[in-house]
PDB file of C-alpha atoms in Angstrom:
ATOM      1  CA  MET E 249      38.182  31.504  23.418  1.00  0.00           C
ATOM      2  CA  PRO E 250      37.329  29.493  20.269  1.00  0.00           C
ATOM      3  CA  ALA E 251      33.659  29.137  19.456  1.00  0.00           C
ATOM      4  CA  LYS E 252      31.976  25.882  20.348  1.00  0.00           C
ATOM      5  CA  PRO E 253      31.693  23.452  17.412  1.00  0.00           C
ATOM      6  CA  THR E 254      28.188  23.237  16.001  1.00  0.00           C
ATOM      7  CA  PRO E 255      26.496  20.069  14.723  1.00  0.00           C
ATOM      8  CA  SER E 256      27.077  19.359  11.038  1.00  0.00           C
ATOM      9  CA  THR E 257      23.333  19.716  10.418  1.00  0.00           C
ATOM     10  CA  PRO E 258      21.680  22.551  12.403  1.00  0.00           C
ATOM     11  CA  VAL E 259      18.496  21.712  14.287  1.00  0.00           C
ATOM     12  CA  ARG E 260      16.458  24.141  12.189  1.00  0.00           C
ATOM     13  CA  GLN E 261      17.731  22.559   8.974  1.00  0.00           C
ATOM     14  CA  ARG E 262      16.990  19.047  10.248  1.00  0.00           C
ATOM     15  CA  ARG E 263      13.469  20.208  11.151  1.00  0.00           C
ATOM     16  CA  LYS E 264      13.018  21.620   7.652  1.00  0.00           C
ATOM     17  CA  GLU E 265      14.177  18.373   6.054  1.00  0.00           C
ATOM     18  CA  ALA E 266      11.678  16.409   8.155  1.00  0.00           C
ATOM     19  CA  ARG E 267       8.720  18.620   7.251  1.00  0.00           C
ATOM     20  CA  PRO E 268       7.606  16.858   4.059  1.00  0.00           C
ATOM     21  CA  GLN E 269       7.375  13.543   5.915  1.00  0.00           C
ATOM     22  CA  GLU E 270       5.546  15.153   8.833  1.00  0.00           C
ATOM     23  CA  LEU E 271       3.049  16.717   6.435  1.00  0.00           C
ATOM     24  CA  LEU E 272       2.479  13.435   4.607  1.00  0.00           C
ATOM     25  CA  ASP E 273       1.972  11.551   7.877  1.00  0.00           C
ATOM     26  CA  ALA E 274      -0.502  14.160   9.122  1.00  0.00           C
ATOM     27  CA  ALA E 275      -2.368  14.175   5.818  1.00  0.00           C
ATOM     28  CA  LEU E 276      -2.672  10.387   5.677  1.00  0.00           C
ATOM     29  CA  ALA E 277      -3.979  10.200   9.237  1.00  0.00           C
ATOM     30  CA  LEU E 278      -6.586  12.918   8.686  1.00  0.00           C
ATOM     31  CA  PHE E 279      -7.689  11.669   5.261  1.00  0.00           C
ATOM     32  CA  VAL E 280      -8.345   8.232   6.744  1.00  0.00           C
ATOM     33  CA  GLU E 281     -10.092   9.601   9.851  1.00  0.00           C
ATOM     34  CA  LYS E 282     -12.275  12.266   8.222  1.00  0.00           C
ATOM     35  CA  GLY E 283     -12.196  11.587   4.491  1.00  0.00           C
ATOM     36  CA  PHE E 284     -10.351  13.524   1.816  1.00  0.00           C
ATOM     37  CA  ALA E 285     -13.156  15.972   1.005  1.00  0.00           C
ATOM     38  CA  ALA E 286     -13.922  16.729   4.667  1.00  0.00           C
ATOM     39  CA  THR E 287     -10.300  17.416   5.624  1.00  0.00           C
ATOM     40  CA  ARG E 288      -9.163  21.028   5.365  1.00  0.00           C
ATOM     41  CA  SER E 289      -5.594  21.981   4.526  1.00  0.00           C
ATOM     42  CA  GLU E 290      -5.441  24.023   7.738  1.00  0.00           C
ATOM     43  CA  GLU E 291      -6.086  20.861   9.757  1.00  0.00           C
ATOM     44  CA  VAL E 292      -3.196  19.060   8.075  1.00  0.00           C
ATOM     45  CA  ALA E 293      -0.875  21.985   8.768  1.00  0.00           C
ATOM     46  CA  LEU E 294      -2.021  22.185  12.391  1.00  0.00           C
ATOM     47  CA  ARG E 295      -1.469  18.479  13.017  1.00  0.00           C
ATOM     48  CA  ALA E 296       1.993  18.701  11.421  1.00  0.00           C
ATOM     49  CA  GLY E 297       2.797  21.754  13.565  1.00  0.00           C
ATOM     50  CA  VAL E 298       3.324  24.204  10.702  1.00  0.00           C
ATOM     51  CA  SER E 299       1.455  27.093   9.130  1.00  0.00           C
ATOM     52  CA  LYS E 300      -0.879  26.714   6.170  1.00  0.00           C
ATOM     53  CA  GLY E 301       1.587  28.763   4.137  1.00  0.00           C
ATOM     54  CA  THR E 302       4.354  26.294   4.928  1.00  0.00           C
ATOM     55  CA  LEU E 303       2.141  23.426   3.782  1.00  0.00           C
ATOM     56  CA  TYR E 304       1.592  25.133   0.421  1.00  0.00           C
ATOM     57  CA  LEU E 305       5.323  25.630  -0.022  1.00  0.00           C
ATOM     58  CA  TYR E 306       5.673  21.854  -0.242  1.00  0.00           C
ATOM     59  CA  TYR E 307       2.283  20.851  -1.661  1.00  0.00           C
ATOM     60  CA  PRO E 308       0.410  23.584  -3.585  1.00  0.00           C
ATOM     61  CA  SER E 309      -2.997  21.895  -3.282  1.00  0.00           C
ATOM     62  CA  LYS E 310      -4.778  19.222  -1.272  1.00  0.00           C
ATOM     63  CA  GLU E 311      -4.903  17.042  -4.389  1.00  0.00           C
ATOM     64  CA  GLU E 312      -1.135  17.248  -4.787  1.00  0.00           C
ATOM     65  CA  LEU E 313      -0.771  16.352  -1.125  1.00  0.00           C
ATOM     66  CA  LEU E 314      -2.856  13.191  -1.568  1.00  0.00           C
ATOM     67  CA  LYS E 315      -0.897  12.269  -4.692  1.00  0.00           C
ATOM     68  CA  ALA E 316       2.323  12.563  -2.688  1.00  0.00           C
ATOM     69  CA  VAL E 317       0.822  10.348   0.040  1.00  0.00           C
ATOM     70  CA  ILE E 318      -0.039   7.691  -2.552  1.00  0.00           C
ATOM     71  CA  ARG E 319       3.319   7.935  -4.284  1.00  0.00           C
ATOM     72  CA  GLN E 320       5.333   7.601  -1.092  1.00  0.00           C
ATOM     73  CA  ASN E 321       3.297   4.882   0.597  1.00  0.00           C
ATOM     74  CA  LEU E 322       2.248   2.662  -2.312  1.00  0.00           C
ATOM     75  CA  SER E 323       4.202   3.427  -5.487  1.00  0.00           C
ATOM     76  CA  LYS E 324       7.563   2.816  -3.821  1.00  0.00           C
ATOM     77  CA  ILE E 325       6.462  -0.500  -2.320  1.00  0.00           C
ATOM     78  CA  LEU E 326       5.226  -1.707  -5.714  1.00  0.00           C
ATOM     79  CA  ALA E 327       8.557  -0.759  -7.258  1.00  0.00           C
ATOM     80  CA  ASP E 328      10.354  -2.699  -4.524  1.00  0.00           C
ATOM     81  CA  GLY E 329       8.108  -5.701  -5.204  1.00  0.00           C
ATOM     82  CA  ALA E 330       8.973  -5.567  -8.893  1.00  0.00           C
ATOM     83  CA  GLY E 331      12.645  -5.581  -7.932  1.00  0.00           C
ATOM     84  CA  ILE E 332      12.144  -8.687  -5.773  1.00  0.00           C
ATOM     85  CA  ALA E 333      10.355 -10.421  -8.651  1.00  0.00           C
ATOM     86  CA  ASP E 334      13.036  -9.530 -11.195  1.00  0.00           C
ATOM     87  CA  GLY E 335      15.782 -11.103  -9.101  1.00  0.00           C
ATOM     88  CA  PHE E 336      13.850 -14.170  -7.910  1.00  0.00           C
ATOM     89  CA  GLU E 337      14.959 -17.545  -9.258  1.00  0.00           C
ATOM     90  CA  GLY E 338      12.838 -19.983  -7.246  1.00  0.00           C
ATOM     91  CA  PRO E 339       9.347 -21.385  -7.841  1.00  0.00           C
ATOM     92  CA  THR E 340       6.662 -18.870  -8.750  1.00  0.00           C
ATOM     93  CA  SER E 341       4.452 -20.185  -5.945  1.00  0.00           C
ATOM     94  CA  ASP E 342       7.104 -19.130  -3.431  1.00  0.00           C
ATOM     95  CA  LEU E 343       7.442 -15.718  -5.087  1.00  0.00           C
ATOM     96  CA  LEU E 344       3.705 -15.033  -4.998  1.00  0.00           C
ATOM     97  CA  ALA E 345       3.561 -16.002  -1.325  1.00  0.00           C
ATOM     98  CA  ILE E 346       6.443 -13.614  -0.568  1.00  0.00           C
ATOM     99  CA  LEU E 347       4.770 -10.747  -2.444  1.00  0.00           C
ATOM    100  CA  LEU E 348       1.428 -11.210  -0.688  1.00  0.00           C
ATOM    101  CA  ARG E 349       2.994 -11.432   2.775  1.00  0.00           C
ATOM    102  CA  THR E 350       5.271  -8.465   2.102  1.00  0.00           C
ATOM    103  CA  TRP E 351       2.371  -6.329   0.890  1.00  0.00           C
ATOM    104  CA  TRP E 352       0.425  -6.955   4.078  1.00  0.00           C
ATOM    105  CA  GLU E 353       3.440  -6.291   6.302  1.00  0.00           C
ATOM    106  CA  GLN E 354       4.390  -3.039   4.560  1.00  0.00           C
ATOM    107  CA  VAL E 355       0.939  -1.738   3.618  1.00  0.00           C
ATOM    108  CA  GLY E 356      -1.939  -3.583   5.290  1.00  0.00           C
ATOM    109  CA  GLU E 357      -0.440  -3.515   8.781  1.00  0.00           C
ATOM    110  CA  THR E 358       0.567   0.153   8.492  1.00  0.00           C
ATOM    111  CA  PRO E 359      -1.342   3.442   8.132  1.00  0.00           C
ATOM    112  CA  ALA E 360      -0.752   3.148   4.366  1.00  0.00           C
ATOM    113  CA  GLY E 361      -3.516   0.541   4.211  1.00  0.00           C
ATOM    114  CA  GLY E 362      -6.006   3.340   4.836  1.00  0.00           C
ATOM    115  CA  ILE E 363      -5.297   4.809   1.404  1.00  0.00           C
ATOM    116  CA  HIS E 364      -7.574   2.200  -0.157  1.00  0.00           C
ATOM    117  CA  LYS E 365     -10.446   3.413   2.018  1.00  0.00           C
ATOM    118  CA  ILE E 366      -9.793   7.002   0.919  1.00  0.00           C
ATOM    119  CA  ILE E 367      -9.814   6.105  -2.778  1.00  0.00           C
ATOM    120  CA  MET E 368     -12.902   3.897  -2.581  1.00  0.00           C
ATOM    121  CA  ALA E 369     -14.818   6.664  -0.824  1.00  0.00           C
ATOM    122  CA  GLU E 370     -13.640   9.635  -2.896  1.00  0.00           C
ATOM    123  CA  ALA E 371     -12.823   8.372  -6.404  1.00  0.00           C
ATOM    124  CA  ARG E 372     -16.205   9.242  -7.909  1.00  0.00           C
ATOM    125  CA  ASN E 373     -15.986  12.870  -6.799  1.00  0.00           C
ATOM    126  CA  PHE E 374     -12.297  13.312  -7.632  1.00  0.00           C
ATOM    127  CA  PRO E 375     -11.697  11.693 -11.044  1.00  0.00           C
ATOM    128  CA  GLU E 376      -8.218  13.193 -11.323  1.00  0.00           C
ATOM    129  CA  ILE E 377      -7.189  11.418  -8.131  1.00  0.00           C
ATOM    130  CA  ALA E 378      -8.851   8.213  -9.326  1.00  0.00           C
ATOM    131  CA  GLU E 379      -6.876   8.295 -12.567  1.00  0.00           C
ATOM    132  CA  PHE E 380      -3.646   9.027 -10.682  1.00  0.00           C
ATOM    133  CA  TYR E 381      -4.288   6.084  -8.351  1.00  0.00           C
ATOM    134  CA  ASN E 382      -5.033   3.871 -11.342  1.00  0.00           C
ATOM    135  CA  GLN E 383      -1.731   4.724 -13.022  1.00  0.00           C
ATOM    136  CA  GLU E 384       0.381   4.729  -9.858  1.00  0.00           C
ATOM    137  CA  VAL E 385      -1.101   1.713  -8.057  1.00  0.00           C
ATOM    138  CA  ILE E 386      -3.641  -0.388  -9.933  1.00  0.00           C
ATOM    139  CA  VAL E 387      -1.774  -0.736 -13.233  1.00  0.00           C
ATOM    140  CA  PRO E 388       1.669  -1.522 -11.708  1.00  0.00           C
ATOM    141  CA  ALA E 389       0.172  -3.944  -9.157  1.00  0.00           C
ATOM    142  CA  HIS E 390      -1.823  -5.749 -11.825  1.00  0.00           C
ATOM    143  CA  ASP E 391       1.170  -5.918 -14.163  1.00  0.00           C
ATOM    144  CA  LEU E 392       3.397  -7.317 -11.420  1.00  0.00           C
ATOM    145  CA  ILE E 393       1.048 -10.069 -10.256  1.00  0.00           C
ATOM    146  CA  SER E 394      -0.193 -11.035 -13.717  1.00  0.00           C
ATOM    147  CA  LYS E 395       3.384 -11.424 -14.941  1.00  0.00           C
ATOM    148  CA  MET E 396       4.096 -13.717 -12.013  1.00  0.00           C
ATOM    149  CA  VAL E 397       1.011 -15.817 -12.740  1.00  0.00           C
ATOM    150  CA  GLN E 398       1.976 -16.072 -16.403  1.00  0.00           C
ATOM    151  CA  ARG E 399       5.524 -16.966 -15.355  1.00  0.00           C
ATOM    152  CA  GLY E 400       4.141 -19.944 -13.471  1.00  0.00           C
ATOM    153  CA  VAL E 401       1.942 -20.989 -16.385  1.00  0.00           C
ATOM    154  CA  ASP E 402       4.791 -20.708 -18.902  1.00  0.00           C
ATOM    155  CA  SER E 403       7.121 -22.787 -16.724  1.00  0.00           C
ATOM    156  CA  GLY E 404       4.530 -25.543 -16.298  1.00  0.00           C
ATOM    157  CA  GLU E 405       4.327 -24.974 -12.550  1.00  0.00           C
ATOM    158  CA  PHE E 406       0.768 -23.579 -12.814  1.00  0.00           C
ATOM    159  CA  ARG E 407      -2.238 -24.792 -14.723  1.00  0.00           C
ATOM    160  CA  ALA E 408      -3.271 -22.837 -17.824  1.00  0.00           C
ATOM    161  CA  VAL E 409      -5.250 -20.166 -15.980  1.00  0.00           C
ATOM    162  CA  PRO E 410      -6.267 -16.671 -17.191  1.00  0.00           C
ATOM    163  CA  ALA E 411      -3.631 -14.385 -15.640  1.00  0.00           C
ATOM    164  CA  HIS E 412      -5.824 -11.274 -15.781  1.00  0.00           C
ATOM    165  CA  GLU E 413      -8.694 -12.773 -13.785  1.00  0.00           C
ATOM    166  CA  VAL E 414      -6.438 -14.668 -11.379  1.00  0.00           C
ATOM    167  CA  THR E 415      -4.669 -11.405 -10.555  1.00  0.00           C
ATOM    168  CA  HIS E 416      -7.926  -9.801  -9.414  1.00  0.00           C
ATOM    169  CA  VAL E 417      -8.744 -12.898  -7.350  1.00  0.00           C
ATOM    170  CA  LEU E 418      -5.373 -12.676  -5.585  1.00  0.00           C
ATOM    171  CA  ILE E 419      -5.477  -8.935  -4.905  1.00  0.00           C
ATOM    172  CA  ALA E 420      -9.125  -8.562  -3.832  1.00  0.00           C
ATOM    173  CA  PRO E 421      -8.813 -10.250  -0.393  1.00  0.00           C
ATOM    174  CA  LEU E 422      -5.910  -7.944   0.526  1.00  0.00           C
ATOM    175  CA  ILE E 423      -7.947  -4.858  -0.347  1.00  0.00           C
ATOM    176  CA  PHE E 424     -10.885  -6.245   1.656  1.00  0.00           C
ATOM    177  CA  LEU E 425      -8.661  -6.727   4.709  1.00  0.00           C
ATOM    178  CA  ALA E 426      -7.298  -3.178   4.430  1.00  0.00           C
ATOM    179  CA  LEU E 427     -10.805  -1.723   4.061  1.00  0.00           C
ATOM    180  CA  HIS E 428     -12.095  -3.754   7.005  1.00  0.00           C
ATOM    181  CA  LYS E 429      -9.183  -2.708   9.204  1.00  0.00           C
ATOM    182  CA  HIS E 430      -9.670   1.012   8.555  1.00  0.00           C
ATOM    183  CA  ALA E 431     -13.475   1.082   8.296  1.00  0.00           C
ATOM    184  CA  PHE E 432     -14.722  -1.377  10.921  1.00  0.00           C
ATOM    185  CA  GLY E 433     -11.516  -1.718  12.927  1.00  0.00           C
ATOM    186  CA  PRO E 434     -11.923   1.561  14.855  1.00  0.00           C
ATOM    187  CA  CYS E 435     -15.651   0.936  15.476  1.00  0.00           C
ATOM    188  CA  PRO E 436     -16.856  -1.172  18.449  1.00  0.00           C
ATOM    189  CA  VAL E 437     -19.734  -2.740  16.500  1.00  0.00           C
ATOM    190  CA  GLY E 438     -19.442  -6.260  17.890  1.00  0.00           C
ATOM    191  CA  MET E 439     -18.290  -7.881  14.648  1.00  0.00           C
ATOM    192  CA  ASP E 440     -16.239 -11.055  14.688  1.00  0.00           C
ATOM    193  CA  GLU E 441     -12.572 -10.092  14.683  1.00  0.00           C
ATOM    194  CA  ILE E 442     -10.627 -11.041  11.555  1.00  0.00           C
ATOM    195  CA  ASP E 443      -7.131 -12.427  12.055  1.00  0.00           C
ATOM    196  CA  ALA E 444      -5.473 -10.905   8.992  1.00  0.00           C
ATOM    197  CA  GLY E 445      -2.328 -13.004   9.281  1.00  0.00           C
ATOM    198  CA  ARG E 446      -4.252 -16.278   9.360  1.00  0.00           C
ATOM    199  CA  MET E 447      -6.543 -15.160   6.568  1.00  0.00           C
ATOM    200  CA  ILE E 448      -3.606 -14.311   4.299  1.00  0.00           C
ATOM    201  CA  GLU E 449      -1.918 -17.634   5.019  1.00  0.00           C
ATOM    202  CA  THR E 450      -5.207 -19.383   4.217  1.00  0.00           C
ATOM    203  CA  GLN E 451      -5.492 -17.412   0.992  1.00  0.00           C
ATOM    204  CA  ILE E 452      -1.937 -18.369   0.030  1.00  0.00           C
ATOM    205  CA  ASP E 453      -2.620 -22.020   0.760  1.00  0.00           C
ATOM    206  CA  ILE E 454      -5.840 -22.087  -1.283  1.00  0.00           C
ATOM    207  CA  MET E 455      -4.274 -20.018  -4.049  1.00  0.00           C
ATOM    208  CA  LEU E 456      -1.228 -22.235  -4.446  1.00  0.00           C
ATOM    209  CA  ARG E 457      -3.166 -25.481  -4.341  1.00  0.00           C
ATOM    210  CA  GLY E 458      -5.630 -24.124  -6.876  1.00  0.00           C
ATOM    211  CA  LEU E 459      -2.993 -22.822  -9.304  1.00  0.00           C
ATOM    212  CA  LEU E 460      -0.489 -25.669  -9.260  1.00  0.00           C
ATOM    213  CA  ALA E 461      -0.451 -28.199 -12.041  1.00  0.00           C
ATOM    214  CA  ARG E 462      -1.539 -31.622 -10.824  1.00  0.00           C
ATOM    215  CA  ASP E 463       1.934 -33.120 -11.048  1.00  0.00           C
ATOM    216  CA  VAL E 464       3.713 -30.277  -9.222  1.00  0.00           C
ATOM    217  CA  PRO E 465       3.813 -30.803  -5.423  1.00  0.00           C
ATOM    218  CA  LEU E 466       3.969 -27.914  -2.946  1.00  0.00           C
ATOM    219  CA  ARG E 467       7.455 -27.456  -1.554  1.00  0.00           C
ATOM    220  CA  SER E 468       6.067 -26.557   1.837  1.00  0.00           C
ATOM    221  CA  ASP E 469       2.787 -25.872   3.562  1.00  0.00           C
ATOM    222  CA  PRO E 470       2.328 -22.039   3.560  1.00  0.00           C
ATOM    223  CA  SER E 471      -0.074 -22.270   6.500  1.00  0.00           C
ATOM    224  CA  LYS E 472       2.860 -23.310   8.708  1.00  0.00           C
ATOM    225  CA  ALA E 473       5.151 -20.505   7.490  1.00  0.00           C
TER     226      ALA E 473
END
C-alpha cells in the first residue's frame, strides 16, 4: 500500500515558523502588564509555551527581544505610512487625517500601543533601548509628519507654521491616548471614559482648521468622517 500523502508543511515545521511571533506577542503582553525590568525571560518563554533555551535561540537577550517587539509593531507601520505619503496626490490635510486615523487603528487600538508605556517607564534605566526607540520610532515618525506639514506650507494649503513644533503638537495627543489606554484603562479608578475615536476626530478637525490658510476651505468636515 502506498504511504499516505503528508501536508506540504509538517505541523512541527509550521509550529517552528510561528514561534518568533508567539514569543513577540508574549513579550509585548508581559512587558505592558509588568514592566520591562520586572519581566523575566522565563515568564516570556512560559507564556509562549516554549523553554527558556528556545527563547534564547531566537532572541539572545531580553533587550534584543524588546527591540524586536518595537521593530515589528512600530517600525513597519511607520514605513507603511511613509509609503502612503509618497504615493498620495491629494490635499495634505486629507493625507494628515489618513495618517492619524491609520496610526490609531493599527497601533493605538492594538496591543502595540502599550509599547509607549513601556518606553516612558523604562527609558531612563535602559538608555540603549531609549536610543533604539529614538532611531526606530521617534525620528522616522517626526520626519514623516514634519515633511507632510512642510508639504502643505510649500503648496500654499497651510499657513507658514513651524513644521518641527507642529509635528510634536500633532503626535502628542496620540501618545497620550495610548498611555491612558494602557495605564488607566485596566484600572477601575472611576475616571471619565475617553472616547478615543471622537477625540482623534476632534483633533483632526481642530488641526486642519488651525493649519489651513485663510483662503483654503476644508473639502469635508473630518468630524463626520
